[in-house]
Amino acid sequence: MNLDNKLTLTISCPDRVGLVAAVSQFLAKNNVSILDANHHTDSETQWFFMRHEMLFDPEVISFEDLNKEFTFIAEHFQMKWAITPKKIKNKVVLLASKESHCLTDILHRWHEQELDCEIVAVIANHKEMEKFANWYQLPFHHIDFKTDKSAAFTQLEQVIEQYNTDTIVLARFMQIFPDALCQKFKHQVINIHHSFLPSFVGAKPYHQAYERGVKLIGATCHYVTADLDAGPIIEQEISRISHSDSVQDMVRKGKECEKSALARGLRYHLEHRVMVQGNKTVIFAD
Amino acid sequence: MNLDNKLTLTISCPDRVGLVAAVSQFLAKNNVSILDANHHTDSETQWFFMRHEMLFDPEVISFEDLNKEFTFIAEHFQMKWAITPKKIKNKVVLLASKESHCLTDILHRWHEQELDCEIVAVIANHKEMEKFANWYQLPFHHIDFKTDKSAAFTQLEQVIEQYNTDTIVLARFMQIFPDALCQKFKHQVINIHHSFLPSFVGAKPYHQAYERGVKLIGATCHYVTADLDAGPIIEQEISRISHSDSVQDMVRKGKECEKSALARGLRYHLEHRVMVQGNKTVIFAD
Amino acid sequence: MNLDNKLTLTISCPDRVGLVAAVSQFLAKNNVSILDANHHTDSETQWFFMRHEMLFDPEVISFEDLNKEFTFIAEHFQMKWAITPKKIKNKVVLLASKESHCLTDILHRWHEQELDCEIVAVIANHKEMEKFANWYQLPFHHIDFKTDKSAAFTQLEQVIEQYNTDTIVLARFMQIFPDALCQKFKHQVINIHHSFLPSFVGAKPYHQAYERGVKLIGATCHYVTADLDAGPIIEQEISRISHSDSVQDMVRKGKECEKSALARGLRYHLEHRVMVQGNKTVIFAD
Amino acid sequence: MNLDNKLTLTISCPDRVGLVAAVSQFLAKNNVSILDANHHTDSETQWFFMRHEMLFDPEVISFEDLNKEFTFIAEHFQMKWAITPKKIKNKVVLLASKESHCLTDILHRWHEQELDCEIVAVIANHKEMEKFANWYQLPFHHIDFKTDKSAAFTQLEQVIEQYNTDTIVLARFMQIFPDALCQKFKHQVINIHHSFLPSFVGAKPYHQAYERGVKLIGATCHYVTADLDAGPIIEQEISRISHSDSVQDMVRKGKECEKSALARGLRYHLEHRVMVQGNKTVIFAD
């Protein structure tokens, strides 16, 4: 199996009889093998979602022709679709502030080839993060958000664009993204919030959780939108706590949730397993 | 080991050096064996909590004298305390509405001697619940909440008092307790709410969860207070869901959380493992 | 949506390009809507598994013709397959011994229409179980295994056959099924074993777990085969324990695992979500 | 609160009435505050275990005198005991082979001050691990186990002794410790095995799990003894898998279990929360 010929096909469109037949016939005709297939029809909206991992044979049909010919089917069924070759890697920028656990967790998973992407840069408003970028021989950009927040975000935008970034990961980056950036990079900015949303939106969620006396804490990986902590949820994780846990203990236990929810959410995103529908996500998890 | 001589001692008071020494010396002097011991000091308030399971020997000291003599220590340390003999069982009334899964779950656990209490009656605003009370040969009271809600709660109060009830369990009872009853039976009314509070307070939490697109649903067992769904949390449980779960699927998966959170919470309460501190609980779980 | 026209199609066969196309084309041609679809290709054996929930229109094609016509595709691809109408319910017999928690759990889930089947009888070697069958107005058969085990199994077989039983659930039934019965009812007998297999095969698994000092206990729902506790695993569940848990505490905590693993496993089986491959299962969970 | 004056007292001895009283009286008399207290009596052996976190006042009594005076109580009750000052840190050596996820996970937790110890060296039989030791400015020792295993273990022992090591962590170190070393460093060598023991002892546990078709995989943190993978279990963690998970997917998901079980187990050990009883552990978790 030549992985260079591996493709991911994602489709969303109104559900209709004959849809799966048309797609699978097209693939069979062009000798494309289906490695993995997932469908979902939202029963409320009658909207159809599909993800295929598949293998094409360039001697039968070129990638360009495959795309061109699929356009006819796509138009007929009014599809939002994409065919992505596995060999083209997503360019990712990591943003951090003061806490390094999510940053180093992602860096090490990437180093171990668990995350299928190209990390192009690390950006932080705290210089202590530079060390970690250096370890993995990545460019580091320090941006100061204290003096002029607006200028800082302009600088951030420039760095993001300079790398042709596909995905921006807020690995415990504690600055609130302005609306314009949320719009511009819609469904491209992934945040980890340190509570099981919608509980404890905003600042100091572990303190909020401590005050409320909950018995479970959590973390939520979601796309960033203009509404703070209200974007489409990709993944959540929780951990059991007790009365004997101080806020500091909750922070420690919560870090585990943050790391795993972010790592799973990011992996789903990079492997085109996440499809956004309104303010919700369809996740074709593996 | 004669279980008739088993006692539970619970204490809460300001923390002081010598507190544990005074209590354990008193017990040793009277030949009381400690079977299980738990302490907790809240670091914020410097409040001390203790629970002992212990065995006394009536030939050395009577239960009455044990209580009388402990009063001196208790007053010296300004304790809120109780010594409860295991053989005196908590009288419990179960309240239900239309859904029977929590009701029958508790009834069967009680039947299997997993819950150390005397269930004295089942009350419901739906007559379909009578069958389940009959199975376990328990008195059943149907109270109609449709015509006159205030009269219904008066009737409910009378039934509760007629049985000298210690604990009232709202096993998916869908009527909101009036403030006066919440006050009167403070920390005696246990509710199961079908969300991981503080998310999705109030009506139709599974519909709220569906709308928000969360990846985890849950249930919360808590003491009922005048503030809806805001009382001290005793136990919580969660379950993983996905985009393919309809509201009906969430209801089904959530029932598991409701049953186990309520069963654990009620057991903790009956075994004097729950100590309330402000709007939070200390749980000496086993 | 007329649920009487709902069908489940399950397929397993060698994987080939064009397989999905052929099936989906056939369905589209006959105006059958796909409600839910799952595929899986085992990468080791290149074996293909599929499950469709779908809706047919009797005015377009009859159920009989749908079956007849599908036979051509099935033969061409060497499929093992079945099209099952949702309205034809699986006939289930429940077997129990002395412990009632799994038995009553299944009975109540069935009563609440969570399990899509017809429970036709309860069989037990302890008479105390009769009460529970009566509650749900089900026939009860007491079979004595003490005097003559072989005769008892003959009697058991007769009862099973008298009800045209499709599925036999061993709800903590503590007699070991003889090889002949395992063969005869292959992949029709579902057992719940009270350990996370393959740990603690055989008798008294909680005692074995206590001796070994594990920190997690569990339960395993599996098909019964001639090899004790070694059949294909359908579902597993675990619970955290600590040094303070006695064997009795482990039994109590383990019951939760047993109930939920068995309930989920049985539901998967009844909804044709389980496909056996060698000694392993493919589970198209919802 | 001067943390330099924080102590941990651990005790194990036969249970007797008056034991807790004697200890707590001694502490009160010397003005030692109890910050956290845990007891456990094993009901089978009537053995008593205790752990106290406490604060002493050097102006009232010196650390040396506290120890000396406690000896009288300890002898009277035949205690195995220790009073450890928090400021004296455990010296830890990390051993790894080819997989780096556990090694870097521990290193980063230590760097974030989550693990209360002094990591003194990293040893590995693969040179690729040197990089990670360098990042954290730790000495690295490469030992070759291919040519002469016995000589390699002699060299290993020398390195361990050269650092006055208290705790040896096998962070996916794939060489089997010889009996003599197991004896010499009894309850000082912590291993992470990549299965939920006692399932899948020995080599390639994920392959074994794949073959058996389990629905849960796990990891076990335990003390190393001469019996392979049979030492006292400290902590276990599991993860849900499905038929669609290849061995490689299981390896990836299992790494999460390995990291968290090892990190928790090691933390318990370093904070004197683990007490060994026969082949089992009492864990006073926080």
mmCIF file of N, CA and C in Angstrom, chain B residues 67-101:
data_model
loop_
_atom_site.group_PDB
_atom_site.id
_atom_site.type_symbol
_atom_site.label_atom_id
_atom_site.label_comp_id
_atom_site.label_asym_id
_atom_site.label_seq_id
_atom_site.Cartn_x
_atom_site.Cartn_y
_atom_site.Cartn_z
ATOM 1 N N ASN B 67 -22.500 8.600 75.176
ATOM 2 C CA ASN B 67 -22.985 9.885 74.681
ATOM 3 C C ASN B 67 -22.777 10.985 75.723
ATOM 4 N N LYS B 68 -23.175 10.686 76.945
ATOM 5 C CA LYS B 68 -23.122 11.695 77.999
ATOM 6 C C LYS B 68 -21.679 12.151 78.219
ATOM 7 N N GLU B 69 -20.765 11.178 78.297
ATOM 8 C CA GLU B 69 -19.367 11.533 78.557
ATOM 9 C C GLU B 69 -18.709 12.262 77.383
ATOM 10 N N PHE B 70 -19.151 11.887 76.172
ATOM 11 C CA PHE B 70 -18.549 12.555 75.014
ATOM 12 C C PHE B 70 -18.932 14.027 74.968
ATOM 13 N N THR B 71 -20.084 14.350 75.562
ATOM 14 C CA THR B 71 -20.565 15.736 75.553
ATOM 15 C C THR B 71 -19.523 16.716 76.094
ATOM 16 N N PHE B 72 -18.744 16.279 77.097
ATOM 17 C CA PHE B 72 -17.730 17.176 77.670
ATOM 18 C C PHE B 72 -16.668 17.539 76.632
ATOM 19 N N ILE B 73 -16.175 16.532 75.925
ATOM 20 C CA ILE B 73 -15.194 16.788 74.858
ATOM 21 C C ILE B 73 -15.810 17.669 73.786
ATOM 22 N N ALA B 74 -17.026 17.308 73.400
ATOM 23 C CA ALA B 74 -17.713 18.018 72.312
ATOM 24 C C ALA B 74 -17.860 19.494 72.639
ATOM 25 N N GLU B 75 -18.251 19.773 73.873
ATOM 26 C CA GLU B 75 -18.435 21.186 74.236
ATOM 27 C C GLU B 75 -17.107 21.926 74.254
ATOM 28 N N HIS B 76 -16.085 21.260 74.771
ATOM 29 C CA HIS B 76 -14.774 21.892 74.834
ATOM 30 C C HIS B 76 -14.259 22.308 73.462
ATOM 31 N N PHE B 77 -14.503 21.460 72.463
ATOM 32 C CA PHE B 77 -14.004 21.753 71.102
ATOM 33 C C PHE B 77 -15.084 22.378 70.208
ATOM 34 N N GLN B 78 -16.227 22.719 70.777
ATOM 35 C CA GLN B 78 -17.351 23.323 70.005
ATOM 36 C C GLN B 78 -17.757 22.472 68.811
ATOM 37 N N MET B 79 -17.924 21.197 69.080
ATOM 38 C CA MET B 79 -18.242 20.263 67.997
ATOM 39 C C MET B 79 -19.729 20.253 67.648
ATOM 40 N N LYS B 80 -20.013 20.063 66.380
ATOM 41 C CA LYS B 80 -21.296 19.578 65.912
ATOM 42 C C LYS B 80 -21.052 18.077 65.748
ATOM 43 N N TRP B 81 -21.803 17.242 66.417
ATOM 44 C CA TRP B 81 -21.456 15.820 66.425
ATOM 45 C C TRP B 81 -22.684 14.920 66.538
ATOM 46 N N ALA B 82 -22.473 13.643 66.259
ATOM 47 C CA ALA B 82 -23.523 12.632 66.439
ATOM 48 C C ALA B 82 -22.878 11.264 66.593
ATOM 49 N N ILE B 83 -23.417 10.469 67.508
ATOM 50 C CA ILE B 83 -23.040 9.049 67.589
ATOM 51 C C ILE B 83 -24.296 8.259 67.229
ATOM 52 N N THR B 84 -24.241 7.522 66.122
ATOM 53 C CA THR B 84 -25.427 6.821 65.638
ATOM 54 C C THR B 84 -25.206 5.314 65.671
ATOM 55 N N PRO B 85 -26.082 4.579 66.371
ATOM 56 C CA PRO B 85 -25.948 3.121 66.361
ATOM 57 C C PRO B 85 -26.365 2.578 64.983
ATOM 58 N N LYS B 86 -25.617 1.622 64.513
ATOM 59 C CA LYS B 86 -25.906 1.045 63.201
ATOM 60 C C LYS B 86 -27.284 0.390 63.172
ATOM 61 N N LYS B 87 -27.727 -0.115 64.329
ATOM 62 C CA LYS B 87 -28.988 -0.868 64.311
ATOM 63 C C LYS B 87 -30.222 0.035 64.180
ATOM 64 N N ILE B 88 -30.042 1.336 64.400
ATOM 65 C CA ILE B 88 -31.172 2.254 64.180
ATOM 66 C C ILE B 88 -31.166 2.697 62.730
ATOM 67 N N LYS B 89 -32.176 2.264 61.991
ATOM 68 C CA LYS B 89 -32.176 2.501 60.555
ATOM 69 C C LYS B 89 -32.911 3.794 60.207
ATOM 70 N N ASN B 90 -32.361 4.504 59.242
ATOM 71 C CA ASN B 90 -32.942 5.688 58.654
ATOM 72 C C ASN B 90 -34.262 5.334 57.983
ATOM 73 N N LYS B 91 -35.330 6.129 58.221
ATOM 74 C CA LYS B 91 -36.626 5.911 57.550
ATOM 75 C C LYS B 91 -36.676 6.747 56.281
ATOM 76 N N VAL B 92 -36.895 6.063 55.160
ATOM 77 C CA VAL B 92 -36.806 6.723 53.856
ATOM 78 C C VAL B 92 -38.136 6.665 53.109
ATOM 79 N N VAL B 93 -38.538 7.816 52.546
ATOM 80 C CA VAL B 93 -39.694 7.873 51.644
ATOM 81 C C VAL B 93 -39.183 8.160 50.239
ATOM 82 N N LEU B 94 -39.690 7.391 49.267
ATOM 83 C CA LEU B 94 -39.288 7.592 47.872
ATOM 84 C C LEU B 94 -40.389 8.326 47.107
ATOM 85 N N LEU B 95 -40.008 9.356 46.362
ATOM 86 C CA LEU B 95 -40.966 10.093 45.543
ATOM 87 C C LEU B 95 -40.632 9.906 44.069
ATOM 88 N N ALA B 96 -41.646 9.640 43.256
ATOM 89 C CA ALA B 96 -41.416 9.486 41.821
ATOM 90 C C ALA B 96 -42.528 10.162 41.040
ATOM 91 N N SER B 97 -42.305 10.302 39.751
ATOM 92 C CA SER B 97 -43.344 10.859 38.879
ATOM 93 C C SER B 97 -43.719 9.807 37.841
ATOM 94 N N LYS B 98 -43.135 9.897 36.667
ATOM 95 C CA LYS B 98 -43.543 9.032 35.560
ATOM 96 C C LYS B 98 -42.464 8.013 35.218
ATOM 97 N N GLU B 99 -41.210 8.437 35.389
ATOM 98 C CA GLU B 99 -40.077 7.585 35.058
ATOM 99 C C GLU B 99 -39.817 6.640 36.226
ATOM 100 N N SER B 100 -39.670 5.353 35.950
ATOM 101 C CA SER B 100 -39.548 4.390 37.049
ATOM 102 C C SER B 100 -38.131 3.871 37.281
ATOM 103 N N HIS B 101 -37.153 4.230 36.398
ATOM 104 C CA HIS B 101 -35.845 3.566 36.493
ATOM 105 C C HIS B 101 -35.125 3.839 37.807
#
